[in-house]
Each structure stands twice: as C-alpha cells, then as structure tokens.
mmCIF file of C-alpha atoms and ligand atoms in Angstrom:
data_model
loop_
_atom_site.group_PDB
_atom_site.id
_atom_site.type_symbol
_atom_site.label_atom_id
_atom_site.label_comp_id
_atom_site.label_asym_id
_atom_site.label_seq_id
_atom_site.Cartn_x
_atom_site.Cartn_y
_atom_site.Cartn_z
ATOM 1 C CA UNK A 9 -0.048 0.052 -0.245
ATOM 2 C CA UNK A 10 0.927 3.620 -0.722
ATOM 3 C CA UNK A 11 0.019 6.275 2.140
ATOM 4 C CA UNK A 12 1.149 9.691 1.801
ATOM 5 C CA UNK A 13 2.092 11.651 4.680
ATOM 6 C CA UNK A 14 3.718 14.515 3.036
ATOM 7 C CA UNK A 15 1.612 16.925 4.120
ATOM 8 C CA UNK A 16 -0.143 14.862 7.154
ATOM 9 C CA UNK A 17 0.919 11.718 9.546
ATOM 10 C CA UNK A 18 -2.277 10.231 9.432
ATOM 11 C CA UNK A 19 -2.816 8.047 12.459
ATOM 12 C CA UNK A 20 -5.128 5.149 11.440
ATOM 13 C CA UNK A 21 -2.623 4.587 8.311
ATOM 14 C CA UNK A 22 0.104 4.346 11.212
ATOM 15 C CA UNK A 23 -1.753 2.073 12.817
ATOM 16 C CA UNK A 24 -1.438 -0.054 10.025
ATOM 17 C CA UNK A 25 1.623 -0.039 9.322
ATOM 18 C CA UNK A 26 3.345 -0.359 12.343
ATOM 19 C CA UNK A 27 1.073 -3.242 12.738
ATOM 20 C CA UNK A 28 2.428 -4.605 9.002
ATOM 21 C CA UNK A 29 6.646 -4.273 11.113
ATOM 22 C CA UNK A 30 4.742 -5.659 14.065
ATOM 23 C CA UNK A 31 3.685 -8.942 11.927
ATOM 24 C CA UNK A 32 7.284 -9.524 10.122
ATOM 25 C CA UNK A 33 6.427 -6.882 7.290
ATOM 26 C CA UNK A 34 9.092 -4.580 5.478
ATOM 27 C CA UNK A 35 7.812 -0.860 4.901
ATOM 28 C CA UNK A 36 9.723 2.100 3.181
ATOM 29 C CA UNK A 37 9.488 5.270 4.934
ATOM 30 C CA UNK A 38 11.409 8.117 4.946
ATOM 31 C CA UNK A 39 14.066 9.446 7.626
ATOM 32 C CA UNK A 40 15.941 12.947 7.161
ATOM 33 C CA UNK A 41 18.616 11.491 5.410
ATOM 34 C CA UNK A 42 17.306 9.600 2.905
ATOM 35 C CA UNK A 43 14.328 6.523 2.608
ATOM 36 C CA UNK A 44 14.941 3.927 4.680
ATOM 37 C CA UNK A 45 13.098 0.197 4.383
ATOM 38 C CA UNK A 46 12.251 -1.312 7.447
ATOM 39 C CA UNK A 47 11.889 -4.235 9.424
ATOM 40 C CA UNK A 48 11.343 -5.534 12.905
ATOM 41 C CA UNK A 49 15.236 -5.626 13.913
ATOM 42 C CA UNK A 50 14.754 -8.350 16.521
ATOM 43 C CA UNK A 51 12.287 -10.572 13.843
ATOM 44 C CA UNK A 52 15.451 -12.515 11.608
ATOM 45 C CA UNK A 53 13.237 -13.945 8.997
ATOM 46 C CA UNK A 54 11.605 -9.913 8.742
ATOM 47 C CA UNK A 55 14.874 -8.584 8.535
ATOM 48 C CA UNK A 56 15.760 -11.194 5.845
ATOM 49 C CA UNK A 57 13.090 -9.990 3.696
ATOM 50 C CA UNK A 58 15.229 -6.714 3.489
ATOM 51 C CA UNK A 59 18.233 -8.136 1.971
ATOM 52 C CA UNK A 60 16.096 -9.997 -0.719
ATOM 53 C CA UNK A 61 14.327 -7.067 -1.830
ATOM 54 C CA UNK A 62 17.599 -4.969 -2.046
ATOM 55 C CA UNK A 63 19.626 -7.630 -3.063
ATOM 56 C CA UNK A 64 22.147 -6.955 -0.663
ATOM 57 C CA UNK A 65 24.670 -8.654 0.389
ATOM 58 C CA UNK A 66 24.452 -10.709 3.212
ATOM 59 C CA UNK A 67 27.899 -9.405 5.118
ATOM 60 C CA UNK A 68 26.985 -5.900 4.939
ATOM 61 C CA UNK A 69 25.646 -5.350 8.449
ATOM 62 C CA UNK A 70 22.238 -3.101 8.759
ATOM 63 C CA UNK A 71 21.219 0.103 11.082
ATOM 64 C CA UNK A 72 19.282 -0.332 13.567
ATOM 65 C CA UNK A 73 16.957 2.894 14.168
ATOM 66 C CA UNK A 74 15.302 3.646 17.954
ATOM 67 C CA UNK A 75 12.850 6.527 18.789
ATOM 68 C CA UNK A 76 14.858 7.064 21.927
ATOM 69 C CA UNK A 77 18.410 7.405 23.452
ATOM 70 C CA UNK A 78 17.077 5.876 26.471
ATOM 71 C CA UNK A 79 16.853 2.752 24.288
ATOM 72 C CA UNK A 80 20.189 2.156 23.138
ATOM 73 C CA UNK A 81 21.264 0.135 26.319
ATOM 74 C CA UNK A 82 18.799 -2.344 25.835
ATOM 75 C CA UNK A 83 20.399 -3.319 22.468
ATOM 76 C CA UNK A 84 24.105 -1.879 23.243
ATOM 77 C CA UNK A 85 26.363 -2.923 26.110
ATOM 78 C CA UNK A 86 29.619 -1.334 27.805
ATOM 79 C CA UNK A 87 29.286 2.058 26.451
ATOM 80 C CA UNK A 88 32.401 4.258 27.277
ATOM 81 C CA UNK A 89 32.721 7.764 28.180
ATOM 82 C CA UNK A 90 33.765 8.798 24.276
ATOM 83 C CA UNK A 91 30.289 6.963 23.085
ATOM 84 C CA UNK A 92 28.029 8.648 25.569
ATOM 85 C CA UNK A 93 29.545 12.127 24.119
ATOM 86 C CA UNK A 94 28.620 11.315 21.090
ATOM 87 C CA UNK A 95 25.346 9.971 22.199
ATOM 88 C CA UNK A 96 24.654 12.858 23.591
ATOM 89 C CA UNK A 97 25.494 15.038 21.053
ATOM 90 C CA UNK A 98 24.317 13.938 18.022
ATOM 91 C CA UNK A 99 21.655 11.633 18.784
ATOM 92 C CA UNK A 100 19.002 11.749 16.936
ATOM 93 C CA UNK A 101 20.006 13.704 13.730
ATOM 94 C CA UNK A 102 22.233 12.473 11.008
ATOM 95 C CA UNK A 103 24.536 10.061 12.838
ATOM 96 C CA UNK A 104 24.903 6.710 12.859
ATOM 97 C CA UNK A 105 27.106 5.278 15.951
ATOM 98 C CA UNK A 106 28.439 1.497 16.192
ATOM 99 C CA UNK A 107 28.310 0.173 19.284
ATOM 100 C CA UNK A 108 28.898 -3.245 21.348
ATOM 101 C CA UNK A 109 25.996 -5.400 20.519
ATOM 102 C CA UNK A 110 23.822 -7.396 22.990
ATOM 103 C CA UNK A 111 22.961 -10.977 21.962
ATOM 104 C CA UNK A 112 19.270 -9.847 21.608
ATOM 105 C CA UNK A 113 20.002 -8.323 18.295
ATOM 106 C CA UNK A 114 19.924 -11.780 15.409
ATOM 107 C CA UNK A 115 22.967 -12.349 13.399
ATOM 108 C CA UNK A 116 21.581 -11.281 10.036
ATOM 109 C CA UNK A 117 21.483 -7.963 11.674
ATOM 110 C CA UNK A 118 25.261 -7.361 12.247
ATOM 111 C CA UNK A 119 26.022 -9.747 9.823
ATOM 112 C CA UNK A 120 27.600 -11.582 12.425
ATOM 113 C CA UNK A 121 29.924 -8.787 14.125
ATOM 114 C CA UNK A 122 29.955 -8.128 17.410
ATOM 115 C CA UNK A 123 29.526 -4.586 16.866
ATOM 116 C CA UNK A 124 25.721 -3.026 16.130
ATOM 117 C CA UNK A 125 25.098 0.104 13.932
ATOM 118 C CA UNK A 126 22.390 2.803 15.687
ATOM 119 C CA UNK A 127 20.869 5.676 14.872
ATOM 120 C CA UNK A 128 17.695 7.891 16.020
ATOM 121 C CA UNK A 129 16.544 9.711 13.126
ATOM 122 C CA UNK A 130 15.037 12.969 13.423
ATOM 123 C CA UNK A 131 12.283 12.904 11.242
ATOM 124 C CA UNK A 132 8.897 13.033 13.044
ATOM 125 C CA UNK A 133 7.238 10.227 10.227
ATOM 126 C CA UNK A 134 10.227 7.367 11.099
ATOM 127 C CA UNK A 135 10.414 8.391 14.796
ATOM 128 C CA UNK A 136 6.480 7.778 14.882
ATOM 129 C CA UNK A 137 7.131 4.319 13.109
ATOM 130 C CA UNK A 138 9.434 3.089 15.431
ATOM 131 C CA UNK A 139 7.804 4.396 18.533
ATOM 132 C CA UNK A 140 4.388 3.016 17.821
ATOM 133 C CA UNK A 141 6.101 -0.329 16.551
ATOM 134 C CA UNK A 142 7.017 -0.964 20.106
ATOM 135 C CA UNK A 143 10.231 -2.787 18.081
ATOM 136 C CA UNK A 144 13.728 -1.116 17.230
ATOM 137 C CA UNK A 145 13.625 -0.894 13.498
ATOM 138 C CA UNK A 146 16.642 -2.348 10.964
ATOM 139 C CA UNK A 147 16.697 -0.212 7.959
ATOM 140 C CA UNK A 148 18.951 -0.132 4.727
ATOM 141 C CA UNK A 149 18.781 2.554 2.330
ATOM 142 C CA UNK A 150 16.197 2.462 0.287
ATOM 143 C CA UNK A 151 17.259 1.220 -3.164
ATOM 144 C CA UNK A 152 18.681 -1.795 -4.785
ATOM 145 C CA UNK A 153 22.018 -2.870 -3.832
ATOM 146 C CA UNK A 154 24.922 -0.891 -5.620
ATOM 147 C CA UNK A 155 22.167 2.152 -7.273
ATOM 148 C CA UNK A 156 22.082 5.627 -5.441
ATOM 149 C CA UNK A 157 19.938 5.792 -2.319
ATOM 150 C CA UNK A 158 16.581 6.966 -2.749
ATOM 151 C CA UNK A 159 15.336 10.403 -1.641
ATOM 152 C CA UNK A 160 11.874 10.326 -2.857
ATOM 153 C CA UNK A 161 9.705 8.095 -3.454
ATOM 154 C CA UNK A 162 8.812 8.089 -7.432
ATOM 155 C CA UNK A 163 12.834 7.792 -7.964
ATOM 156 C CA UNK A 164 12.105 4.352 -5.855
ATOM 157 C CA UNK A 165 8.866 3.141 -6.666
ATOM 158 C CA UNK A 166 9.077 1.015 -9.681
ATOM 159 C CA UNK A 167 12.732 -0.664 -8.264
ATOM 160 C CA UNK A 168 11.256 -1.848 -4.898
ATOM 161 C CA UNK A 169 7.212 -1.543 -4.964
ATOM 162 C CA UNK A 170 5.996 -5.268 -4.617
ATOM 163 C CA UNK A 171 8.965 -6.160 -2.696
ATOM 164 C CA UNK A 172 7.274 -3.985 0.138
ATOM 165 C CA UNK A 173 3.582 -4.041 1.754
ATOM 166 C CA UNK A 174 3.715 -0.626 2.579
ATOM 167 C CA UNK A 175 5.287 2.646 0.818
ATOM 168 C CA UNK A 176 5.116 5.743 3.285
ATOM 169 C CA UNK A 177 6.030 9.003 1.526
ATOM 170 C CA UNK A 178 7.082 12.075 3.403
ATOM 171 C CA UNK A 179 8.498 14.208 0.130
ATOM 172 C CA UNK A 180 11.794 14.965 -0.081
ATOM 173 C CA UNK A 181 14.146 13.645 2.082
ATOM 174 C CA UNK A 182 15.578 17.010 3.990
ATOM 175 C CA UNK A 183 19.697 16.009 4.058
ATOM 176 C CA UNK A 184 19.650 13.622 1.012
ATOM 177 C CA UNK A 185 22.810 11.907 2.044
ATOM 178 C CA UNK A 186 23.322 9.308 4.421
ATOM 179 C CA UNK A 187 24.393 9.834 7.945
ATOM 180 C CA UNK A 188 27.932 9.919 9.372
ATOM 181 C CA UNK A 189 28.890 6.573 10.679
ATOM 182 C CA UNK A 190 31.256 6.781 13.332
ATOM 183 C CA UNK A 191 33.104 3.956 15.543
ATOM 184 C CA UNK A 192 35.779 4.839 18.720
ATOM 185 C CA UNK A 193 38.630 2.935 18.328
ATOM 186 C CA UNK A 194 40.685 3.134 21.340
ATOM 187 C CA UNK A 195 39.253 5.882 22.837
ATOM 188 C CA UNK A 196 39.149 7.742 19.231
ATOM 189 C CA UNK A 197 36.529 8.754 17.370
ATOM 190 C CA UNK A 198 36.877 7.007 13.640
ATOM 191 C CA UNK A 199 34.786 8.438 10.803
ATOM 192 C CA UNK A 200 33.665 5.135 8.466
ATOM 193 C CA UNK A 201 31.515 6.794 6.148
ATOM 194 C CA UNK A 202 31.460 10.739 5.679
ATOM 195 C CA UNK A 203 28.276 12.588 6.255
ATOM 196 C CA UNK A 204 26.057 15.963 6.973
ATOM 197 C CA UNK A 205 27.860 15.639 10.941
ATOM 198 C CA UNK A 206 31.454 16.158 9.380
ATOM 199 C CA UNK A 207 34.612 15.305 11.635
ATOM 200 C CA UNK A 208 35.242 19.075 12.856
ATOM 201 C CA UNK A 209 32.468 19.115 14.533
ATOM 202 C CA UNK A 210 32.885 16.049 16.353
ATOM 203 C CA UNK A 211 36.529 17.277 17.265
ATOM 204 C CA UNK A 212 35.046 20.429 18.035
ATOM 205 C CA UNK A 213 32.980 18.009 20.963
ATOM 206 C CA UNK A 214 35.313 15.016 21.782
ATOM 207 C CA UNK A 215 38.903 16.554 20.720
ATOM 208 C CA UNK A 216 40.100 13.602 18.296
ATOM 209 C CA UNK A 217 38.729 12.436 15.524
ATOM 210 C CA UNK A 218 40.032 10.536 12.395
ATOM 211 C CA UNK A 219 39.007 9.065 9.707
ATOM 212 C CA UNK A 220 39.041 5.807 7.696
ATOM 213 C CA UNK A 221 41.959 5.684 5.408
ATOM 214 C CA UNK A 222 39.489 3.812 3.043
ATOM 215 C CA UNK A 223 36.726 6.329 2.442
ATOM 216 C CA UNK A 224 37.856 7.672 -0.439
ATOM 217 C CA UNK A 225 40.437 4.948 -1.885
ATOM 218 C CA UNK A 226 39.272 1.633 -3.089
ATOM 219 C CA UNK A 227 40.325 -1.659 -0.593
ATOM 220 C CA UNK A 228 42.998 -3.886 -1.687
ATOM 221 C CA UNK A 229 41.760 -7.292 -1.963
ATOM 222 C CA UNK A 230 42.617 -8.881 1.103
ATOM 223 C CA UNK A 231 42.462 -6.126 3.820
ATOM 224 C CA UNK A 232 39.506 -6.439 5.980
ATOM 225 C CA UNK A 233 37.336 -3.473 5.734
ATOM 226 C CA UNK A 234 36.366 -1.881 9.200
ATOM 227 C CA UNK A 235 32.769 -1.299 7.517
ATOM 228 C CA UNK A 236 31.321 -4.120 5.538
ATOM 229 C CA UNK A 237 29.689 -2.044 3.270
ATOM 230 C CA UNK A 238 33.081 0.293 2.237
ATOM 231 C CA UNK A 239 34.310 -2.549 -0.092
ATOM 232 C CA UNK A 240 30.741 -2.457 -2.586
ATOM 233 C CA UNK A 241 30.221 -0.841 -5.571
ATOM 234 C CA UNK A 242 27.899 1.930 -4.843
ATOM 235 C CA UNK A 243 25.647 4.570 -5.497
ATOM 236 C CA UNK A 244 26.101 3.962 -9.236
ATOM 237 C CA UNK A 245 23.659 4.103 -12.620
ATOM 238 C CA UNK A 246 24.133 1.969 -15.157
ATOM 239 C CA UNK A 247 25.343 4.527 -17.722
ATOM 240 C CA UNK A 248 29.387 4.939 -16.870
ATOM 241 C CA UNK A 249 30.098 8.559 -15.350
ATOM 242 C CA UNK A 250 33.144 10.590 -14.696
ATOM 243 C CA UNK A 251 33.896 13.219 -11.755
ATOM 244 C CA UNK A 252 35.758 16.211 -12.712
ATOM 245 C CA UNK A 253 36.295 18.988 -10.208
ATOM 246 C CA UNK A 254 39.108 21.501 -10.620
ATOM 247 C CA UNK A 255 39.987 24.268 -8.327
ATOM 248 C CA UNK A 256 39.486 26.761 -10.424
ATOM 249 C CA UNK A 257 36.145 27.833 -12.343
ATOM 250 C CA UNK A 258 37.724 28.638 -15.668
ATOM 251 C CA UNK A 259 39.706 25.368 -15.761
ATOM 252 C CA UNK A 260 36.297 23.779 -14.511
ATOM 253 C CA UNK A 261 34.184 24.702 -17.789
ATOM 254 C CA UNK A 262 37.583 24.708 -20.238
ATOM 255 C CA UNK A 263 37.414 20.440 -18.982
ATOM 256 C CA UNK A 264 34.107 20.105 -18.989
ATOM 257 C CA UNK A 265 33.895 21.147 -22.488
ATOM 258 C CA UNK A 266 37.228 19.333 -23.334
ATOM 259 C CA UNK A 267 35.342 15.815 -21.915
ATOM 260 C CA UNK A 268 31.543 16.502 -22.720
ATOM 261 C CA UNK A 269 33.876 16.842 -27.654
ATOM 262 C CA UNK A 270 35.296 13.941 -25.818
ATOM 263 C CA UNK A 271 31.428 11.999 -26.160
ATOM 264 C CA UNK A 272 31.055 13.487 -29.272
ATOM 265 C CA UNK A 273 28.361 15.459 -26.964
ATOM 266 C CA UNK A 274 26.566 12.360 -25.988
ATOM 267 C CA UNK A 275 27.083 13.178 -22.186
ATOM 268 C CA UNK A 276 24.609 14.536 -20.023
ATOM 269 C CA UNK A 277 26.250 16.831 -17.166
ATOM 270 C CA UNK A 278 25.454 17.002 -14.011
ATOM 271 C CA UNK A 279 26.680 20.561 -12.152
ATOM 272 C CA UNK A 280 26.099 23.794 -10.731
ATOM 273 C CA UNK A 281 23.054 26.239 -11.916
ATOM 274 C CA UNK A 282 25.358 28.966 -13.072
ATOM 275 C CA UNK A 283 26.796 26.497 -15.940
ATOM 276 C CA UNK A 284 24.343 25.154 -18.012
ATOM 277 C CA UNK A 285 24.707 28.050 -20.341
ATOM 278 C CA UNK A 286 28.479 28.334 -20.011
ATOM 279 C CA UNK A 287 28.367 24.897 -21.506
ATOM 280 C CA UNK A 288 25.889 25.343 -24.075
ATOM 281 C CA UNK A 289 23.296 22.920 -23.104
ATOM 282 C CA UNK A 290 20.036 22.442 -22.939
ATOM 283 C CA UNK A 291 17.643 20.708 -20.317
ATOM 284 C CA UNK A 292 18.321 17.137 -22.132
ATOM 285 C CA UNK A 293 21.641 17.530 -21.291
ATOM 286 C CA UNK A 294 22.490 19.482 -18.194
ATOM 287 C CA UNK A 295 20.790 18.631 -14.698
ATOM 288 C CA UNK A 296 21.138 21.024 -11.919
ATOM 289 C CA UNK A 297 22.025 20.441 -8.255
ATOM 290 C CA UNK A 298 21.580 23.909 -7.168
ATOM 291 C CA UNK A 299 23.558 26.939 -7.227
ATOM 292 C CA UNK A 300 27.314 27.196 -7.598
ATOM 293 C CA UNK A 301 28.755 26.659 -4.135
ATOM 294 C CA UNK A 302 25.693 25.675 -2.172
ATOM 295 C CA UNK A 303 26.560 21.876 -0.985
ATOM 296 C CA UNK A 304 23.139 21.631 1.098
ATOM 297 C CA UNK A 305 21.574 21.220 -2.093
ATOM 298 C CA UNK A 306 23.982 19.623 -3.837
ATOM 299 C CA UNK A 307 23.653 16.909 -1.665
ATOM 300 C CA UNK A 308 20.151 16.837 -1.562
ATOM 301 C CA UNK A 309 19.796 16.563 -5.627
ATOM 302 C CA UNK A 310 22.374 14.582 -6.092
ATOM 303 C CA UNK A 311 21.289 11.257 -6.123
ATOM 304 C CA UNK A 312 17.869 11.981 -7.928
ATOM 305 C CA UNK A 313 20.107 13.645 -10.508
ATOM 306 C CA UNK A 314 21.799 10.562 -10.993
ATOM 307 C CA UNK A 315 19.064 8.772 -11.739
ATOM 308 C CA UNK A 316 17.532 11.236 -13.953
ATOM 309 C CA UNK A 317 20.252 11.691 -16.155
ATOM 310 C CA UNK A 318 20.741 7.885 -16.290
ATOM 311 C CA UNK A 319 17.107 7.579 -17.662
ATOM 312 C CA UNK A 320 18.420 10.006 -20.694
ATOM 313 C CA UNK A 321 20.915 7.241 -21.804
ATOM 314 C CA UNK A 322 23.651 8.628 -22.551
ATOM 315 C CA UNK A 323 27.343 7.225 -23.492
ATOM 316 C CA UNK A 324 28.471 9.249 -20.425
ATOM 317 C CA UNK A 325 27.064 10.930 -17.215
ATOM 318 C CA UNK A 326 29.091 13.693 -16.507
ATOM 319 C CA UNK A 327 29.645 15.446 -12.933
ATOM 320 C CA UNK A 328 30.659 18.600 -11.418
ATOM 321 C CA UNK A 329 32.913 17.845 -8.023
ATOM 322 C CA UNK A 330 32.401 19.779 -5.080
ATOM 323 C CA UNK A 331 35.738 21.181 -2.733
ATOM 324 C CA UNK A 332 35.639 18.274 -0.331
ATOM 325 C CA UNK A 333 35.233 20.124 2.711
ATOM 326 C CA UNK A 334 33.065 19.891 4.839
ATOM 327 C CA UNK A 335 29.449 17.991 3.270
ATOM 328 C CA UNK A 336 31.482 18.527 0.404
ATOM 329 C CA UNK A 337 33.724 15.549 2.179
ATOM 330 C CA UNK A 338 30.544 13.645 2.229
ATOM 331 C CA UNK A 339 29.534 14.426 -1.497
ATOM 332 C CA UNK A 340 32.974 13.477 -3.218
ATOM 333 C CA UNK A 341 33.387 10.435 -0.963
ATOM 334 C CA UNK A 342 29.494 9.287 -2.907
ATOM 335 C CA UNK A 343 30.830 10.736 -6.505
ATOM 336 C CA UNK A 344 33.747 8.954 -6.279
ATOM 337 C CA UNK A 345 32.601 5.438 -5.969
ATOM 338 C CA UNK A 346 29.733 6.408 -8.626
ATOM 339 C CA UNK A 347 32.200 6.956 -10.738
ATOM 340 C CA UNK A 348 33.563 3.762 -10.340
ATOM 341 C CA UNK A 349 37.231 6.381 -9.473
ATOM 342 C CA UNK A 350 37.024 7.706 -12.773
ATOM 343 C CA UNK A 351 38.205 11.032 -11.565
ATOM 344 C CA UNK A 352 39.835 14.327 -13.068
ATOM 345 C CA UNK A 353 40.995 16.461 -10.329
ATOM 346 C CA UNK A 354 42.785 19.347 -11.168
ATOM 347 C CA UNK A 355 43.885 21.573 -8.114
HETATM 348 O O1 TXA B 401 21.330 7.650 6.564
HETATM 349 C C1 TXA B 401 21.356 6.357 6.866
HETATM 350 O O2 TXA B 401 22.039 5.991 7.512
HETATM 351 C C2 TXA B 401 20.467 5.289 6.289
HETATM 352 C C3 TXA B 401 19.190 5.558 7.110
HETATM 353 C C4 TXA B 401 17.992 4.724 6.226
HETATM 354 O O3 TXA B 401 19.011 5.729 8.086
HETATM 355 N N1 TXA B 401 20.593 4.134 6.396
HETATM 356 C C5 TXA B 401 22.080 3.832 5.543
HETATM 357 O O4 TXA B 401 21.864 2.107 5.425
HETATM 358 O O5 TXA B 401 22.589 4.506 4.967
HETATM 359 P P1 TXA B 401 23.016 1.756 4.269
HETATM 360 O O6 TXA B 401 22.662 -0.091 5.177
HETATM 361 O O7 TXA B 401 22.678 2.167 3.092
HETATM 362 O O8 TXA B 401 24.603 1.860 5.020
HETATM 363 C C6 TXA B 401 24.852 1.391 6.239
HETATM 364 C C7 TXA B 401 25.983 1.211 6.432
HETATM 365 C C8 TXA B 401 26.984 0.657 5.888
HETATM 366 O O9 TXA B 401 28.034 0.970 4.798
HETATM 367 C C9 TXA B 401 27.098 -0.830 6.331
HETATM 368 O O10 TXA B 401 28.778 -1.535 6.484
HETATM 369 C C10 TXA B 401 27.606 0.040 8.429
HETATM 370 O O11 TXA B 401 26.689 0.763 7.599
HETATM 371 N N2 TXA B 401 27.425 -0.637 9.288
HETATM 372 C C11 TXA B 401 25.856 -1.254 9.605
HETATM 373 N N3 TXA B 401 26.602 -1.963 10.842
HETATM 374 C C12 TXA B 401 27.856 -2.105 11.158
HETATM 375 C C13 TXA B 401 28.610 -2.231 11.926
HETATM 376 N N4 TXA B 401 28.504 -3.312 13.101
HETATM 377 N N5 TXA B 401 30.369 -2.329 12.058
HETATM 378 C C14 TXA B 401 30.775 -1.130 10.745
HETATM 379 N N6 TXA B 401 29.806 -0.859 9.814
HETATM 380 C C15 TXA B 401 29.069 -1.351 10.006
HETATM 381 MG MG1 MG B 402 22.949 1.992 1.332
#
C-alpha cells in the first residue's frame, strides 16, 4: 500500500503501518537523510526480507533505528565515555554510532559482527513509526543494492514496489545523503562514512577524530574493511560516470567542455546551475543540483539527479565535483564511488 504523509501523518494509517512492522513485514519510510527499508530488528525472518528486496550481500550489516536514547542500552553494552558523549551530542540526527552489541540483536542484522550500528532519526514520521511499532527498526537505504539511495519515492517506487508491504511517502528527504557512520576505536572517534555531521564537528565535541583511510580509496583485495559497506559498488547508475573537479572555475569549464567533446556531445552533465549556459547545454543534457557553492542543495539533489541522468541514456554522465570540505567531503565520498574512480582533478 502507498501512503502519502507529506503534509500530515494519518494516525489510522500509522497504526496499519506499525502493525505490518510488528507482523514481520517490511516497509519503505522516510528519514531526514534518505529513505529506508525497515523491518523489526528483532525478527530475523523479517530482516531477511530486506536483504532479499535489495539484493544486498549478507555480509553487509544494517543500521538499527531507535526513537529514543534510553533504548540504546537495550541493544548495546559497555558504552564508553566517548561513545556517550557522541550520543548526547549527535543523537537524534544524521549520525550512526557503532557500539558493542547485546545478544538480543540477531546475527543477520549485524552480519555476525560483535557490534551494532545505531541511529536515532530526527524525522517525525520515522520517529512515529519506530515509537508506535514498539520495536527497534533495522533499515538500510531504500534502493536496490549498488544503486543511488532513494531521496524521493518517485525515484525508487518502480524498483522496490511489490517487494515491500507499504510505502510511506514523506516528500523529498531533507539532507539527501546518508548518515555519518562513526566507530570509537581506542577512545578515538573514527569516521567510517562521512555525512552531514562532519569530522570537524566531532572534533569540536570530543577533541579528537580520525577518518578511516578507506573512505576515499579502494580497498586492497585482502584487506578487512572496518565497515563492510566500504567494499561494495555503490551509488552507481547504469550509465558510466566521470567526476570532474578543478579548483579554478575557468579550468572547470574548460575541462568540462573538453570531456563533453570527447564523447561527441553524447553526455549528460550534472552540475551547478550557473554552468548550464556556459557549457551551451539544454535541459536534456544538463541537470542542475542547485546554485554554485550551495553544498546543502547539492547533497539534497545528487542522488535524484543521478537517476534522472541515467534515464536519458547517454554514453557518459559527467558530474561536477565539489571542494572536499565539510559536507563536500561526504558528497565526494559518494561520487568517487559512483564514478568507480574515473575522477579528473586539478587543484
Ligand atoms: O542515513 C542512513 O544511515 C540511512 C537511513 C535509512 O538511516 N541508512 C543507510 O543504511 O544508509 P545502509 O545500510 O545503506 O548503510 C549502512 C552502512 C553500511 O556501509 C554498513 O556497512 C555500515 O553502515 N555498518 C552497519 N553496521 C555496521 C557495523 N556493525 N560495523 C561497521 N559498519 C557497519
Ligand atoms: Mg545504502
């Protein structure tokens, strides 16, 4: 069933959706980062349906979503001082913390690891669903494995409809890229996936922070990833993509033109509004992610833009990169994967 709660949550429908969760079904629901596919995290069978719907590898663990900080101790243990400070400062919000798990969380959720990823979303619909279901909700991003995450229902409806029992539409997600994932190792918060909460913000609270070395690079074949999600293909449309970032704007236009020509113009460019005319492209060949230097708009629009560009069916999608700073770092982390490291950079 499809439910539109963009303007207002319908309490009768909320009851129906929460009953589905309690009865072991899976649903699509909004959070402030991206849409999730959720199931009762304590029900292995239900969680299995998520892996099947996404075609997700079973060794990639899920995030468990709670509505309240007080619930954390029901599924995690041995919480350290640094971890508690992170919880107090960044939850609820676009922030996921890896903690030592309690046995109550089934193996399928954590892919057999002795840790569990926990997030408390801020989005009111997400919190309502978790609260009234009365169970923790395991949820990965709502997309077929490897594809860009869903930030609006119309983008993902086709690929997931029929595989879930309910779709809850809360409109476009506010942030547009997934939560920052952090694990505390030897008392230092280590960012395993960058997001809206930046390393600088974490440093400001804890006084230290590290960024996992695999965030922007590729893993060696035999290396064990701190976060299993790092080793998989991600955020990729069918059309092959190239990422272009030049620090200087004139360089940026020059190289974009050069690459457009290289593909005889059979490209779609995803870029900032101001560049559309400079590149002499029309709406069929140019998809705007917002105004120049507005990283919030860029983050909000990028996954949807990738899906839109893919539908046009060109030989190449050329994506304008951003400065790797703050939210820009999280954006570039996604795009480098999207482009499978086909990245032209001039500093
Ligand atoms: O914003 C978000 O985080 C969204 C919304 C729906 O909450 N969820 C999301 O889930 O992005 P997913 O499954 O697409 O990404 C979860 C990431 C994966 O890279 C996974 O490997 C990592 O978190 N992860 C989960 N449990 C982990 C654990 N115990 N240790 C290390 N990494 C873990
Ligand atoms: Mg995902």
